[in-house]
Short mmCIF file of C-alpha atoms and ligand atoms in Angstrom, two decimals:
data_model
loop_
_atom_site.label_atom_id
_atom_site.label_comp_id
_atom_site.label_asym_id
_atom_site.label_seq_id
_atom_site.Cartn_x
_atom_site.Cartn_y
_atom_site.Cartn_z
CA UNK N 21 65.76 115.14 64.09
CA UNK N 22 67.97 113.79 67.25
CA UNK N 23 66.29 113.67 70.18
CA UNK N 24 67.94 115.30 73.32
CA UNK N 25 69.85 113.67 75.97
CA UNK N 26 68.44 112.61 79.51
CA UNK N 27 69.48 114.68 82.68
CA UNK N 28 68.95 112.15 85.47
CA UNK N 29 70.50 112.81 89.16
CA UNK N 30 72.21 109.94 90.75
CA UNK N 31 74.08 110.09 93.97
CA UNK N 32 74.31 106.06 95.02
CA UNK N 33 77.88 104.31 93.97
CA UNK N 34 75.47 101.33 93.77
CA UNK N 35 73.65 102.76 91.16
CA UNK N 36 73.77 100.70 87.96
CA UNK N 37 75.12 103.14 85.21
CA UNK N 38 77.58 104.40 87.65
CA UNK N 39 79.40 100.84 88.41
CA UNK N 40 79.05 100.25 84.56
CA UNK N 41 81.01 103.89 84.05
CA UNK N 42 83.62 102.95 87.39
CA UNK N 43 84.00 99.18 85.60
CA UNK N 44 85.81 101.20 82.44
CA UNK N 45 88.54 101.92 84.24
CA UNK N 46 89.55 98.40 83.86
CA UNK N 47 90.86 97.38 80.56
CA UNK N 48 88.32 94.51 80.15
CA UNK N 49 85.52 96.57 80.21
CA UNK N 50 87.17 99.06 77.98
CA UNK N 51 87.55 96.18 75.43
CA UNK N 52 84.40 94.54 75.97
CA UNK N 53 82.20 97.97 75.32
CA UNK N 54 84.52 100.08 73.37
CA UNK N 55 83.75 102.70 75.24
CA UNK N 56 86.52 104.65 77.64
CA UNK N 57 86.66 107.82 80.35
CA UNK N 58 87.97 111.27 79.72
CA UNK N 59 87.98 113.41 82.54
CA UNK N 60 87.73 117.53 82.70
CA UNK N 61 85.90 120.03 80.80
CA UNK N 62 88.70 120.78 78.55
CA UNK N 63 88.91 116.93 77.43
CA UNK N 64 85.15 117.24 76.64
CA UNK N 65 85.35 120.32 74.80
CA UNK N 66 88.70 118.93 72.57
CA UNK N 67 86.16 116.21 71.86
CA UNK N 68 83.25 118.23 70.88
CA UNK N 69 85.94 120.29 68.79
CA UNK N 70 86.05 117.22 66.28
CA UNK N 71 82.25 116.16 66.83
CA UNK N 72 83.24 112.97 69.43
CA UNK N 73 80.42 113.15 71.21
CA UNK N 74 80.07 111.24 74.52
CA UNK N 75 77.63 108.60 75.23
CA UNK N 76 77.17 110.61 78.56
CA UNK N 77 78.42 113.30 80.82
CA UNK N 78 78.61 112.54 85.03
CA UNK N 79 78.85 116.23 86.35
CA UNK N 80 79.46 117.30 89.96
CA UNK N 81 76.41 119.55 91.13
CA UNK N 82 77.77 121.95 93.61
CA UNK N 83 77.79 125.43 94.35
CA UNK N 84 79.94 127.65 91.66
CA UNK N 85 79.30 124.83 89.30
CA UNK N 86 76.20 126.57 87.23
CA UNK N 87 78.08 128.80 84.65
CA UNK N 88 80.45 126.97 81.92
CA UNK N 89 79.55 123.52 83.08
CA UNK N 90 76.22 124.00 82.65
CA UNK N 91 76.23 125.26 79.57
CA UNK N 92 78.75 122.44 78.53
CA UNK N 93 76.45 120.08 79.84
CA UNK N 94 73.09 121.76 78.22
CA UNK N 95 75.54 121.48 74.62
CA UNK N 96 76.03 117.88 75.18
CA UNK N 97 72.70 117.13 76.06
CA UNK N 98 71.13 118.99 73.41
CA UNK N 99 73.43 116.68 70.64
CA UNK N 100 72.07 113.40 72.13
CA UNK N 101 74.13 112.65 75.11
CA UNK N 102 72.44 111.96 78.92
CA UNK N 103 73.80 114.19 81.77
CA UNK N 104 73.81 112.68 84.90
CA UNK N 105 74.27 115.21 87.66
CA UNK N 106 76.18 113.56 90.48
CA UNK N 107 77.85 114.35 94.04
CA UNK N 108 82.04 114.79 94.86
CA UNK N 109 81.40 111.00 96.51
CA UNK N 110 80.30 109.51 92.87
CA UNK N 111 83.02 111.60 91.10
CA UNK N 112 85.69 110.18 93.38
CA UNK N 113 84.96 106.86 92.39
CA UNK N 114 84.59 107.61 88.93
CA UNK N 115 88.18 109.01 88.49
CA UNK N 116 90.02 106.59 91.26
CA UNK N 117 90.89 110.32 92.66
CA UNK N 118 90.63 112.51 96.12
CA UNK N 119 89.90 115.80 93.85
CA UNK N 120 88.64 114.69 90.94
CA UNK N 121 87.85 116.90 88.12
CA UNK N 122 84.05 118.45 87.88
CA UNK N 123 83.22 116.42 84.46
CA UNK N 124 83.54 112.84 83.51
CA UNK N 125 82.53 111.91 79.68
CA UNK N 126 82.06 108.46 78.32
CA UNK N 127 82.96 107.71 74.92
CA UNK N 128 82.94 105.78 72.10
CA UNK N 129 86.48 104.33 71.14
CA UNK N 130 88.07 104.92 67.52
CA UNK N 131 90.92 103.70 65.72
CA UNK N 132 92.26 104.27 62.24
CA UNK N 133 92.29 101.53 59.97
CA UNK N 134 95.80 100.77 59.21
CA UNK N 135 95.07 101.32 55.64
CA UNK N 136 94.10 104.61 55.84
CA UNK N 137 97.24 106.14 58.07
CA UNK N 138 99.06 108.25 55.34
CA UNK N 139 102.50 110.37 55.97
CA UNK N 140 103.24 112.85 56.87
CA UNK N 141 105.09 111.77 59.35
CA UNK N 142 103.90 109.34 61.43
CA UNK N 143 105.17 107.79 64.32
CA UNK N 144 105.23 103.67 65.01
CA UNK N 145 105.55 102.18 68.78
CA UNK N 146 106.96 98.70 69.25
CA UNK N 147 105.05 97.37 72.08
CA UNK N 148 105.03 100.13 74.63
CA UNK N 149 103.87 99.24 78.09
CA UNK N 150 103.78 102.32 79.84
CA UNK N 151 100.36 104.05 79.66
CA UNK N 152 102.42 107.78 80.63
CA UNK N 153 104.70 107.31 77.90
CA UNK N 154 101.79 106.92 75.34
CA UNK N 155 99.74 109.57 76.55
CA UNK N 156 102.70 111.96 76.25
CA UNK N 157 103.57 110.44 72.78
CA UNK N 158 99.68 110.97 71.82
CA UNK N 159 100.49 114.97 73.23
CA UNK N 160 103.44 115.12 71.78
CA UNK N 161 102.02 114.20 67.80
CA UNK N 162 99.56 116.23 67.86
CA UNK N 163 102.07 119.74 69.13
CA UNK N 164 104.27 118.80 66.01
CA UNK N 165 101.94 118.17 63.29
CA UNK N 166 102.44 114.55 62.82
CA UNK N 167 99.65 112.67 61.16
CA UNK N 168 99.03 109.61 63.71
CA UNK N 169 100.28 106.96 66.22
CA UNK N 170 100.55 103.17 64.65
CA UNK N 171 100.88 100.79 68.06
CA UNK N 172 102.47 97.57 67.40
CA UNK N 173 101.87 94.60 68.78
CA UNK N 174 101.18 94.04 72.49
CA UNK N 175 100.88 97.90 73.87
CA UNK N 176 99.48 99.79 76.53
CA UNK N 177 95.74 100.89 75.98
CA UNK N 178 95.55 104.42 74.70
CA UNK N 179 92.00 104.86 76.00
CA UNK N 180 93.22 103.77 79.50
CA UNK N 181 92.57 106.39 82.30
CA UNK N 182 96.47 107.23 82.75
CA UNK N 183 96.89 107.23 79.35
CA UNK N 184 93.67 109.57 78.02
CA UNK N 185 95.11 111.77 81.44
CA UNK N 186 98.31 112.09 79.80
CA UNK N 187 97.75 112.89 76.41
CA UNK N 188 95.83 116.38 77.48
CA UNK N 189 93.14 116.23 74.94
CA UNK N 190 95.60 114.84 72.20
CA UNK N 191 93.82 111.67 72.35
CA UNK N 192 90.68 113.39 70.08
CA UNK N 193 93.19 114.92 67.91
CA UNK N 194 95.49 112.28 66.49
CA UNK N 195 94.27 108.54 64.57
CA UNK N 196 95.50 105.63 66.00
CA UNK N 197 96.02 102.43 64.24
CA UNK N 198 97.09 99.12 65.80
CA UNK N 199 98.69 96.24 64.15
CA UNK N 200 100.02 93.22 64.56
CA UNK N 201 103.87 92.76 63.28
CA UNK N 202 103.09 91.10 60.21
CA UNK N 203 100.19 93.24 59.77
CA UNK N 204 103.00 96.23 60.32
CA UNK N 205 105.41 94.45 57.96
CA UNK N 206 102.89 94.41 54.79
CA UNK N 207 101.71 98.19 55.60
CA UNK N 208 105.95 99.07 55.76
CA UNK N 209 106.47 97.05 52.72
CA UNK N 210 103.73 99.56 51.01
CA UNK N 211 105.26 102.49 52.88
CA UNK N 212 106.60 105.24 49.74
CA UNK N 213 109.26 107.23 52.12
CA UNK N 214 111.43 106.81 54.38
CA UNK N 215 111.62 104.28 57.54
CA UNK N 216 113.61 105.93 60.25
CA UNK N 217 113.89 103.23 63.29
CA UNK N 218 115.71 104.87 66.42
CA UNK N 219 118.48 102.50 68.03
CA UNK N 220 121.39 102.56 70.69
CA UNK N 221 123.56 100.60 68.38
CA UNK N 222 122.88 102.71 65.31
CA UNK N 223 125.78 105.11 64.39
CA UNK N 224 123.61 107.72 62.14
CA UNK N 225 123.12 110.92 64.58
CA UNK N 226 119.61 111.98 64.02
CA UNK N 227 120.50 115.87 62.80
CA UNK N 228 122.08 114.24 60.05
CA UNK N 229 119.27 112.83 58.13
CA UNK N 230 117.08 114.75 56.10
CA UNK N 231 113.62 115.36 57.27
CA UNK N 232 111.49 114.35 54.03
CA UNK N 233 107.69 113.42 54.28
CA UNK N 234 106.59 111.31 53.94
CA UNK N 235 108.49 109.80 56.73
CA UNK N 236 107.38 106.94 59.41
CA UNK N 237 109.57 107.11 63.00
CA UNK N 238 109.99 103.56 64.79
CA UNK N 239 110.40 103.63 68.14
CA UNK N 240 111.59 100.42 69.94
CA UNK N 241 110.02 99.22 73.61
CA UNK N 242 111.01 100.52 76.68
CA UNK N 243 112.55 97.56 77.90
CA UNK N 244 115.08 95.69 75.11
CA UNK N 245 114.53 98.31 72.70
CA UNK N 246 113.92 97.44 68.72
CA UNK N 247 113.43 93.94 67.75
CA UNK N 248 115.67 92.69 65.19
CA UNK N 249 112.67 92.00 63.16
CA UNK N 250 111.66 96.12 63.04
CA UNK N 251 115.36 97.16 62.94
CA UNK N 252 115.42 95.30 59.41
CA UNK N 253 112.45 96.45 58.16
CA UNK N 254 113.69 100.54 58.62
CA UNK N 255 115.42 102.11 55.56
CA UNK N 256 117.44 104.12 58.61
CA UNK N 257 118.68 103.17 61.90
CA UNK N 258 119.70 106.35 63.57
CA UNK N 259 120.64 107.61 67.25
CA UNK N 260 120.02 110.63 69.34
CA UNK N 261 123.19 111.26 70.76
CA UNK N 262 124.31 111.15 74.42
CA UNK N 263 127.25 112.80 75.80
CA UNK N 264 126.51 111.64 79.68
CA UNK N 265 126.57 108.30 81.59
CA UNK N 266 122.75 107.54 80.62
CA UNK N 267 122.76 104.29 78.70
CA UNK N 268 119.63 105.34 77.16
CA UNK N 269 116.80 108.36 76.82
CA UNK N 270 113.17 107.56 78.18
CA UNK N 271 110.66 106.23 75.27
CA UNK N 272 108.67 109.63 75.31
CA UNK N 273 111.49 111.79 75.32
CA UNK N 274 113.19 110.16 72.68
CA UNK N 275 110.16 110.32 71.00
CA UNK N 276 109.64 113.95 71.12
CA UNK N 277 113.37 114.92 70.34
CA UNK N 278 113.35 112.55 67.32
CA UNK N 279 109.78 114.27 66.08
CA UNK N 280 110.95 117.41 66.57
CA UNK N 281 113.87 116.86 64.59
CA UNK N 282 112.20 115.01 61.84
CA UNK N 283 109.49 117.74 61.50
CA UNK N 284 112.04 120.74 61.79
CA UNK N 285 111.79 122.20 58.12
CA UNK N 286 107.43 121.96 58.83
CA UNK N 287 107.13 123.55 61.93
N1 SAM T 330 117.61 99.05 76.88
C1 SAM T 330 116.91 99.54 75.73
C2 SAM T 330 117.80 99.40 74.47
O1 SAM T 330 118.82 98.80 74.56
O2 SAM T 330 117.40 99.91 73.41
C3 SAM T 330 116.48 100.95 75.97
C4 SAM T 330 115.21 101.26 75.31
S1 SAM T 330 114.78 102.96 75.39
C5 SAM T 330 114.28 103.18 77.04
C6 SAM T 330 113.27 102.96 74.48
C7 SAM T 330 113.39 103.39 73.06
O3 SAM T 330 113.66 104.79 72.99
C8 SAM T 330 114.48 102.76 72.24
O4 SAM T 330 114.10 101.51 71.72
C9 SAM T 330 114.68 103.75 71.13
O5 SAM T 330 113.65 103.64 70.18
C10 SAM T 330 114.49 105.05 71.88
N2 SAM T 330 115.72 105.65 72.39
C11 SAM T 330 116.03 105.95 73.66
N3 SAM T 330 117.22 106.56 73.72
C12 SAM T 330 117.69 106.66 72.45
C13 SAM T 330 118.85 107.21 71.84
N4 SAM T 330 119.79 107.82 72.56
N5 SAM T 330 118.96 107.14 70.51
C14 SAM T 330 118.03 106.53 69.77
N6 SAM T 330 116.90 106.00 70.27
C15 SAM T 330 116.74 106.07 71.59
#
């Protein structure tokens, strides 16, 4: 039988377990423990959704707090996970935040192995640097269906605060893989569908391919775009089109107007 979590009260930003908690907001920490921060009740209940427990819960004890926290808090504990009951000063340092949100949860970090990421249609980022832009890709995969997020080399960590903020509870939903490009250019040359890389130069308009799963959409970086190297290794080079003077559509939104497209005939 599991035993039940602790509930401890701790109101010092001295405290031990709280500057452990604060020191995963940096990306060192985050790599170093595998562990990262979600923040709000609604994060912790997507992740109790697909049994991701936390490690532990921080919550603010104030007045009004008793009702759905508590019981949130009394389900978390009762699966294994310490509570720490905390003040608005703690929470504020927790989140980096003037109103922070009433629940923190620490927890475990998982990735996909590449291996195991099957189509559907799944959706492969060259390199992305900005932590927004993979949150709201994260978001955006899990409103159309698509089976999973493949980050390619150097990217932006999608347990990072901004990024876990952005994806709105996506980031329990949808398996993430990360590879290396030649790790990414054996698990393409295995790939049975079709490759669909997105490029400024390409002349194919997107609405005139045919959505067929399973499919895998590359999307280049923010800054130069796809590499020669992943332009080759696509079956498709296509374009969204652009009737204004924009030379080119932000990585997210590009993102979400090729997945929508792709996973038209599905939705
Ligand atoms: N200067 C970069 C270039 O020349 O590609 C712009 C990169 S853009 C900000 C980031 C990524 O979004 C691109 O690599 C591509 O995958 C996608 N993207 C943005 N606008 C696009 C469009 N109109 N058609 C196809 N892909 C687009």
């Amino acid at each position: 039988m599991s035993r039940a979590g602790t509930v401890k009260e701790i109101t010092s930003t001295a405290n031990p377990t709280i500057k452990a908690a604060r020191a995963l907001q940096a990306r060192k920490a985050r790599n170093e423990s595998g562990l990262f921060l979600a923040e709000g009740q609604k994060l912790i209940e997507d992740a109790l959704s697909v049994g991701w427990w936390p490690q532990m819960v921080f919550a603010l004890q104030a007045a009004g707090s008793e009702g759905h926290q508590a019981q949130l808090a009394a389900k978390v504990r009762a699966a294994g996970s310490d509570v720490i009951f905390t003040n608005a000063t703690v929470m504020e340092k927790l989140s980096r935040r003037d109103n922070p949100q009433t629940m923190i949860g620490v927890f475990d970090q998982r990735f996909t192995a590449l291996n195991a990421m099957t189509g559907g249609t799944l959706v492969a980022l060259e390199a992305p640097r900005d932590p927004g832009n993979v949150g709201t890709i994260i978001r955006t995969i899990d409103a159309v269906g698509a089976s999973g997020l493949i980050l390619v080399g150097p990217a932006a960590d999608p347990f990072g605060v901004e990024t876990v903020r952005a994806t709105m509870g996506s980031i329990f939903h949808v398996p993430l893989a990360r590879a290396d490009s030649a790790q990414f250019g054996a698990f393409v040359a295995r790939w049975q569908g079709q490759i669909i890389g997105t490029h400024l130069a390409a002349s194919k308009d997107i609405r005139a391919i045919a959505p067929q799963e399973p499919q895998l959409l590359v999307m280049g970086t923010e800054q130069a775009g796809l590499t020669d190297e992943l332009a080759q290794k696509c079956t498709t080079l296509t374009k969204i089109p652009m009737v204004g003077a924009a030379d080119s559509l932000n990585l997210a939104v590009a993102t979400a107007l090729a997945l929508y497209e792709l996973r038209r005939p599905f939705l």
